[in-house]
mmCIF file of C-alpha atoms in Angstrom:
data_model
loop_
_atom_site.group_PDB
_atom_site.id
_atom_site.type_symbol
_atom_site.label_atom_id
_atom_site.label_comp_id
_atom_site.label_asym_id
_atom_site.label_seq_id
_atom_site.Cartn_x
_atom_site.Cartn_y
_atom_site.Cartn_z
ATOM 1 C CA MET W 1 69.416 45.395 102.470
ATOM 2 C CA ARG W 2 73.039 45.196 103.492
ATOM 3 C CA THR W 3 72.506 48.605 105.541
ATOM 4 C CA LEU W 4 69.878 46.683 107.641
ATOM 5 C CA TRP W 5 71.732 43.550 107.911
ATOM 6 C CA LEU W 6 74.600 46.075 109.511
ATOM 7 C CA ALA W 7 71.856 47.564 111.583
ATOM 8 C CA LEU W 8 70.649 44.696 113.058
ATOM 9 C CA CYS W 9 73.855 43.066 113.866
ATOM 10 C CA ALA W 10 74.723 46.094 115.787
ATOM 11 C CA LEU W 11 71.481 45.595 117.320
ATOM 12 C CA ALA W 12 72.311 42.034 118.296
ATOM 13 C CA ARG W 13 75.301 43.254 120.244
ATOM 14 C CA LEU W 14 73.836 45.819 121.899
ATOM 15 C CA TRP W 15 71.070 43.745 123.208
ATOM 16 C CA PRO W 16 71.059 40.155 122.839
ATOM 17 C CA GLY W 17 68.174 38.413 121.950
ATOM 18 C CA THR W 18 66.784 41.103 119.893
ATOM 19 C CA LEU W 19 67.630 39.644 116.898
ATOM 20 C CA ALA W 20 65.544 36.715 117.651
ATOM 21 C CA GLY W 21 65.050 34.919 114.350
ATOM 22 C CA CYS W 22 64.323 31.577 112.560
ATOM 23 C CA ALA W 23 67.882 30.084 113.096
ATOM 24 C CA GLU W 24 68.067 30.923 116.748
ATOM 25 C CA ALA W 25 64.576 29.404 117.339
ATOM 26 C CA GLY W 26 65.563 26.688 115.093
ATOM 27 C CA ARG W 27 62.388 26.933 113.476
ATOM 28 C CA CYS W 28 61.683 25.933 109.700
ATOM 29 C CA CYS W 29 58.392 25.028 108.405
ATOM 30 C CA PRO W 30 56.875 23.606 105.052
ATOM 31 C CA GLY W 31 53.939 24.762 103.587
ATOM 32 C CA ARG W 32 51.528 27.279 105.698
ATOM 33 C CA ASP W 33 51.810 26.598 109.432
ATOM 34 C CA ALA W 34 50.389 29.659 111.611
ATOM 35 C CA ALA W 35 52.208 28.149 114.529
ATOM 36 C CA CYS W 36 55.749 28.533 112.888
ATOM 37 C CA PHE W 37 56.371 32.157 114.301
ATOM 38 C CA VAL W 38 58.848 33.967 116.716
ATOM 39 C CA ARG W 39 59.340 37.514 117.821
ATOM 40 C CA GLY W 40 61.944 39.117 115.760
ATOM 41 C CA TRP W 41 62.428 41.468 113.152
ATOM 42 C CA ARG W 42 60.448 40.850 109.880
ATOM 43 C CA LEU W 43 62.059 41.649 106.312
ATOM 44 C CA ASP W 44 59.741 44.620 106.000
ATOM 45 C CA ARG W 45 61.885 46.430 108.895
ATOM 46 C CA VAL W 46 58.912 45.978 111.444
ATOM 47 C CA TYR W 47 59.737 44.163 114.773
ATOM 48 C CA GLY W 48 56.906 41.950 115.841
ATOM 49 C CA THR W 49 55.852 38.265 115.012
ATOM 50 C CA CYS W 50 57.527 37.139 112.152
ATOM 51 C CA PHE W 51 57.322 33.780 110.373
ATOM 52 C CA CYS W 52 59.451 30.758 109.579
ATOM 53 C CA ASP W 53 57.098 28.934 107.249
ATOM 54 C CA GLN W 54 57.180 28.382 103.485
ATOM 55 C CA ALA W 55 54.040 30.499 102.868
ATOM 56 C CA CYS W 56 56.114 33.485 104.431
ATOM 57 C CA ARG W 57 57.642 34.172 101.062
ATOM 58 C CA LEU W 58 54.422 34.599 99.660
ATOM 59 C CA THR W 59 52.836 36.949 102.482
ATOM 60 C CA GLY W 60 56.026 38.626 102.941
ATOM 61 C CA ASP W 61 56.168 38.296 106.928
ATOM 62 C CA CYS W 62 59.369 36.081 106.953
ATOM 63 C CA CYS W 63 61.869 36.745 109.454
ATOM 64 C CA PHE W 64 65.275 38.378 108.548
ATOM 65 C CA ASP W 65 66.974 35.247 108.289
ATOM 66 C CA TYR W 66 64.527 33.308 106.692
ATOM 67 C CA ALA W 67 66.576 32.888 103.501
ATOM 68 C CA ARG W 68 69.808 32.026 105.254
ATOM 69 C CA ALA W 69 67.965 29.731 107.943
ATOM 70 C CA CYS W 70 65.887 27.689 105.604
ATOM 71 C CA PRO W 71 67.257 27.572 102.418
ATOM 72 C CA ALA W 72 65.622 26.698 99.233
ATOM 73 C CA ARG W 73 66.395 23.061 98.195
ATOM 74 C CA PRO W 74 65.042 21.896 94.853
ATOM 75 C CA CYS W 75 63.721 18.571 93.776
ATOM 76 C CA ILE W 76 66.406 16.329 92.504
ATOM 77 C CA VAL W 77 65.504 13.018 90.489
ATOM 78 C CA GLY W 78 68.019 10.321 89.431
ATOM 79 C CA GLU W 79 68.057 8.575 85.618
ATOM 80 C CA TRP W 80 65.567 6.924 84.138
ATOM 81 C CA SER W 81 65.230 3.586 84.233
ATOM 82 C CA PRO W 82 65.313 1.144 81.334
ATOM 83 C CA TRP W 83 62.148 1.044 79.594
ATOM 84 C CA SER W 84 59.798 -1.959 80.585
ATOM 85 C CA GLY W 85 58.053 -4.307 78.179
ATOM 86 C CA CYS W 86 54.802 -3.940 76.565
ATOM 87 C CA ALA W 87 52.062 -4.376 79.126
ATOM 88 C CA ASP W 88 50.526 -6.745 76.711
ATOM 89 C CA GLN W 89 51.047 -8.862 73.590
ATOM 90 C CA CYS W 90 49.458 -8.647 70.261
ATOM 91 C CA LYS W 91 47.822 -5.379 70.792
ATOM 92 C CA PRO W 92 48.570 -1.960 71.190
ATOM 93 C CA ALA W 93 49.685 -1.548 74.786
ATOM 94 C CA ALA W 94 52.266 0.717 76.565
ATOM 95 C CA ARG W 95 55.798 0.631 77.956
ATOM 96 C CA VAL W 96 57.047 2.778 81.152
ATOM 97 C CA ARG W 97 60.080 4.300 82.791
ATOM 98 C CA ARG W 98 60.360 5.488 85.813
ATOM 99 C CA ARG W 99 63.171 8.087 87.918
ATOM 100 C CA PRO W 100 63.495 7.815 91.831
ATOM 101 C CA VAL W 101 63.336 10.984 93.556
ATOM 102 C CA GLN W 102 66.696 11.806 95.560
ATOM 103 C CA GLN W 103 65.816 14.815 97.364
ATOM 104 C CA GLU W 104 62.215 16.178 97.959
ATOM 105 C CA PRO W 105 62.038 20.038 97.409
ATOM 106 C CA ARG W 106 61.456 22.019 100.550
ATOM 107 C CA ASN W 107 61.307 25.604 101.562
ATOM 108 C CA GLY W 108 59.823 26.469 98.237
ATOM 109 C CA GLY W 109 62.313 24.605 96.322
ATOM 110 C CA ALA W 110 61.719 23.688 92.488
ATOM 111 C CA PRO W 111 59.362 21.010 92.127
ATOM 112 C CA CYS W 112 59.778 17.396 91.265
ATOM 113 C CA PRO W 113 59.776 17.137 87.270
ATOM 114 C CA PRO W 114 57.631 14.223 85.975
ATOM 115 C CA LEU W 115 58.726 10.886 87.761
ATOM 116 C CA GLU W 116 57.013 8.655 84.980
ATOM 117 C CA GLU W 117 57.106 8.466 81.276
ATOM 118 C CA ARG W 118 54.303 6.071 78.896
ATOM 119 C CA ALA W 119 54.900 5.801 75.432
ATOM 120 C CA GLY W 120 52.756 3.311 73.132
ATOM 121 C CA CYS W 121 54.092 -0.475 71.846
ATOM 122 C CA LEU W 122 53.159 -3.035 70.093
ATOM 123 C CA ASP W 123 54.816 -6.531 70.717
ATOM 124 C CA TYR W 124 55.078 -8.924 67.717
ATOM 125 C CA SER W 125 54.783 -12.310 69.114
ATOM 126 C CA THR W 126 52.591 -14.497 71.613
ATOM 127 C CA PRO W 127 54.221 -15.539 74.906
ATOM 128 C CA GLN W 128 54.729 -18.959 72.909
ATOM 129 C CA GLY W 129 56.561 -17.132 70.620
ATOM 130 C CA LEU W 130 53.906 -17.001 67.555
ATOM 131 C CA ASP W 131 54.229 -14.161 65.214
ATOM 132 C CA CYS W 132 50.723 -12.099 65.269
ATOM 133 C CA GLY W 133 51.918 -9.171 63.583
ATOM 134 C CA HIS W 134 49.316 -10.146 60.530
ATOM 135 C CA SER W 135 46.585 -9.378 62.777
ATOM 136 C CA PHE W 136 47.043 -5.614 63.232
ATOM 137 C CA VAL W 137 44.165 -3.477 61.779
ATOM 138 C CA PRO W 138 43.861 -0.858 61.443
ATOM 139 C CA ALA W 139 47.459 0.383 60.483
ATOM 140 C CA PHE W 140 49.219 1.273 64.030
ATOM 141 C CA ILE W 141 51.668 4.336 63.692
ATOM 142 C CA THR W 142 54.254 6.056 65.812
ATOM 143 C CA THR W 143 56.767 8.764 65.284
ATOM 144 C CA SER W 144 59.691 7.670 63.061
ATOM 145 C CA ALA W 145 62.059 8.749 65.882
ATOM 146 C CA PHE W 146 60.965 5.465 67.698
ATOM 147 C CA ASN W 147 62.698 3.354 64.742
ATOM 148 C CA LYS W 148 66.221 4.264 66.344
ATOM 149 C CA GLU W 149 64.911 2.404 70.043
ATOM 150 C CA ARG W 150 63.655 -0.747 68.471
ATOM 151 C CA THR W 151 66.072 -3.581 67.047
ATOM 152 C CA ARG W 152 65.149 -6.456 64.903
ATOM 153 C CA GLN W 153 66.485 -8.742 66.890
ATOM 154 C CA ALA W 154 64.762 -7.864 70.345
ATOM 155 C CA ALA W 155 61.159 -7.464 68.675
ATOM 156 C CA SER W 156 60.663 -10.377 66.213
ATOM 157 C CA PRO W 157 63.058 -13.462 66.742
ATOM 158 C CA ARG W 158 61.898 -14.447 63.341
ATOM 159 C CA TRP W 159 64.421 -12.257 61.987
ATOM 160 C CA SER W 160 67.568 -13.601 60.779
ATOM 161 C CA THR W 161 70.680 -11.623 60.986
ATOM 162 C CA ASP W 162 70.806 -12.664 57.139
ATOM 163 C CA THR W 163 67.621 -10.970 56.501
ATOM 164 C CA GLU W 164 68.673 -7.640 54.729
ATOM 165 C CA ASP W 165 65.477 -6.199 53.046
ATOM 166 C CA THR W 166 65.598 -2.354 53.544
ATOM 167 C CA GLY W 167 61.727 -2.083 53.964
ATOM 168 C CA TYR W 168 59.624 0.417 51.745
ATOM 169 C CA CYS W 169 57.520 3.744 52.314
ATOM 170 C CA MET W 170 54.101 4.375 52.149
ATOM 171 C CA GLU W 171 52.831 8.002 51.473
ATOM 172 C CA PHE W 172 49.261 8.870 52.610
ATOM 173 C CA LYS W 173 47.018 11.959 52.402
ATOM 174 C CA THR W 174 45.243 12.296 55.641
ATOM 175 C CA GLU W 175 41.626 12.875 55.232
ATOM 176 C CA SER W 176 40.199 13.057 58.972
ATOM 177 C CA LEU W 177 41.446 12.864 62.567
ATOM 178 C CA THR W 178 39.810 13.031 65.678
ATOM 179 C CA PRO W 179 40.408 15.988 68.101
ATOM 180 C CA HIS W 180 42.309 13.863 70.841
ATOM 181 C CA CYS W 181 45.608 14.461 68.662
ATOM 182 C CA ALA W 182 45.953 17.870 68.965
ATOM 183 C CA LEU W 183 45.388 17.511 72.662
ATOM 184 C CA GLU W 184 48.884 15.581 73.258
ATOM 185 C CA ASN W 185 51.314 17.572 75.232
ATOM 186 C CA ARG W 186 53.078 14.490 76.774
ATOM 187 C CA PRO W 187 57.171 14.128 75.901
ATOM 188 C CA LEU W 188 56.460 11.230 74.045
ATOM 189 C CA THR W 189 53.475 11.702 72.497
ATOM 190 C CA ARG W 190 53.514 15.013 71.565
ATOM 191 C CA TRP W 191 54.603 14.068 67.906
ATOM 192 C CA MET W 192 50.574 13.736 67.253
ATOM 193 C CA GLN W 193 49.927 17.394 67.428
ATOM 194 C CA TYR W 194 51.354 17.205 63.911
ATOM 195 C CA LEU W 195 48.799 15.045 62.330
ATOM 196 C CA ARG W 196 46.835 17.231 60.113
ATOM 197 C CA GLU W 197 44.148 16.839 57.526
ATOM 198 C CA GLY W 198 44.865 16.948 53.889
ATOM 199 C CA TYR W 199 48.585 16.702 54.513
ATOM 200 C CA THR W 200 50.763 14.171 52.876
ATOM 201 C CA VAL W 201 52.654 12.026 55.205
ATOM 202 C CA CYS W 202 55.447 9.261 54.903
ATOM 203 C CA VAL W 203 54.804 5.881 56.749
ATOM 204 C CA ASP W 204 57.960 3.530 57.010
ATOM 205 C CA CYS W 205 57.729 -0.099 56.812
ATOM 206 C CA GLN W 206 60.700 -2.033 58.478
ATOM 207 C CA PRO W 207 61.240 -4.672 60.474
ATOM 208 C CA PRO W 208 59.951 -6.190 63.235
ATOM 209 C CA ALA W 209 56.442 -4.549 61.781
ATOM 210 C CA MET W 210 57.207 -6.093 58.558
ATOM 211 C CA ASN W 211 55.949 -9.404 58.388
ATOM 212 C CA SER W 212 58.706 -12.098 57.850
ATOM 213 C CA VAL W 213 56.751 -14.075 55.104
ATOM 214 C CA SER W 214 55.079 -11.171 53.385
ATOM 215 C CA LEU W 215 57.593 -8.613 53.780
ATOM 216 C CA ARG W 216 54.510 -6.128 54.174
ATOM 217 C CA CYS W 217 53.255 -4.011 57.155
ATOM 218 C CA SER W 218 49.967 -4.388 58.515
ATOM 219 C CA GLY W 219 47.532 -1.874 57.253
ATOM 220 C CA ASP W 220 49.784 -0.805 54.417
ATOM 221 C CA GLY W 221 47.167 -0.029 52.093
ATOM 222 C CA LEU W 222 49.112 -1.271 49.224
ATOM 223 C CA ASP W 223 46.223 -3.096 47.927
ATOM 224 C CA SER W 224 43.611 -0.422 47.772
ATOM 225 C CA ASP W 225 43.254 1.794 44.462
ATOM 226 C CA GLY W 226 43.975 5.112 46.136
ATOM 227 C CA ASN W 227 40.319 5.721 46.247
ATOM 228 C CA GLN W 228 39.807 3.650 48.965
ATOM 229 C CA THR W 229 39.347 5.071 52.575
ATOM 230 C CA LEU W 230 42.207 3.437 55.251
ATOM 231 C CA HIS W 231 42.107 3.877 58.952
ATOM 232 C CA TRP W 232 44.924 4.276 61.051
ATOM 233 C CA GLN W 233 45.423 4.706 65.141
ATOM 234 C CA ALA W 234 48.227 6.518 67.170
ATOM 235 C CA ILE W 235 50.110 4.293 69.461
ATOM 236 C CA GLY W 236 50.189 5.704 72.934
ATOM 237 C CA ASN W 237 46.589 7.107 72.627
ATOM 238 C CA PRO W 238 43.804 5.116 71.246
ATOM 239 C CA ARG W 239 41.743 7.992 70.740
ATOM 240 C CA CYS W 240 44.105 9.676 68.233
ATOM 241 C CA GLN W 241 42.781 8.260 64.937
ATOM 242 C CA GLY W 242 41.653 8.930 61.557
ATOM 243 C CA THR W 243 41.335 7.718 58.083
ATOM 244 C CA TRP W 244 44.039 8.495 54.975
ATOM 245 C CA LYS W 245 44.331 7.729 51.434
ATOM 246 C CA LYS W 246 47.360 5.645 49.959
ATOM 247 C CA VAL W 247 49.251 7.862 47.318
ATOM 248 C CA ARG W 248 52.066 5.747 46.063
ATOM 249 C CA ARG W 249 54.862 3.058 47.357
ATOM 250 C CA VAL W 250 58.211 4.677 47.331
ATOM 251 C CA ASP W 251 61.815 3.043 48.421
ATOM 252 C CA GLN W 252 62.314 5.628 50.814
ATOM 253 C CA CYS W 253 60.492 8.091 52.966
ATOM 254 C CA SER W 254 61.049 11.821 52.097
ATOM 255 C CA CYS W 255 58.457 13.553 53.969
ATOM 256 C CA PRO W 256 59.867 16.466 56.802
ATOM 257 C CA ALA W 257 60.354 14.938 60.020
ATOM 258 C CA VAL W 258 56.779 15.943 61.962
ATOM 259 C CA HIS W 259 55.131 13.990 58.962
ATOM 260 C CA SER W 260 57.305 10.565 59.163
ATOM 261 C CA PHE W 261 55.578 8.135 60.981
ATOM 262 C CA ILE W 262 56.492 3.940 61.221
ATOM 263 C CA PHE W 263 54.219 1.096 61.276
ATOM 264 C CA ILE W 264 54.274 -0.796 64.643
#
């Protein structure tokens, strides 16, 4: 390639205009543009019609200076916005965050990554400030990683700073689940892929999912005898749901991370 470049430079000195290319013509076109061409040397050492459009990389008919005249520019995005609030109160909903595009991709540069992410959420109070956590049936669950984000104060004003209840953990054996769980591949819902029939899972009951009066989480199955089939639903995809049976209540969860969830 270096030898070819030196040869072309020598031609340019001997016969000005021979080395016409994208830079000299001032051409640089997105996508496939049949009108975006000049007469000059191609990268395959053929002199004639050469192109300055983005598609020339695929068709192999770029002008010799395309890479220099039309450098690839990747998409550049900004920081994620804060998470929005839940779209609704007292029922499973979604929260969203977005990030802006600071530079659009050009000339075959890397495309933009996802600009929006959605995750399941559930508010425990009405717009009037009334607690509605007791009404959630079946059990709504999400990944235990979400517990790091929520705070007792923000999610449920009924919990005071003096409350020190550490919560509890329910162990269940999954009986059935819909095929939609295994299809989830979005970053914030990928945890649903690890739900499997016949496995023991741990579900943590912590504030604010824990009712401030009964100190229980809705759908915890604590009153069942172990033979009763209970229902659960994943927050973030209402079609990912299934059944399980209570195994036992313990003070702390000890399941592997992929089988650890929280009531929400």
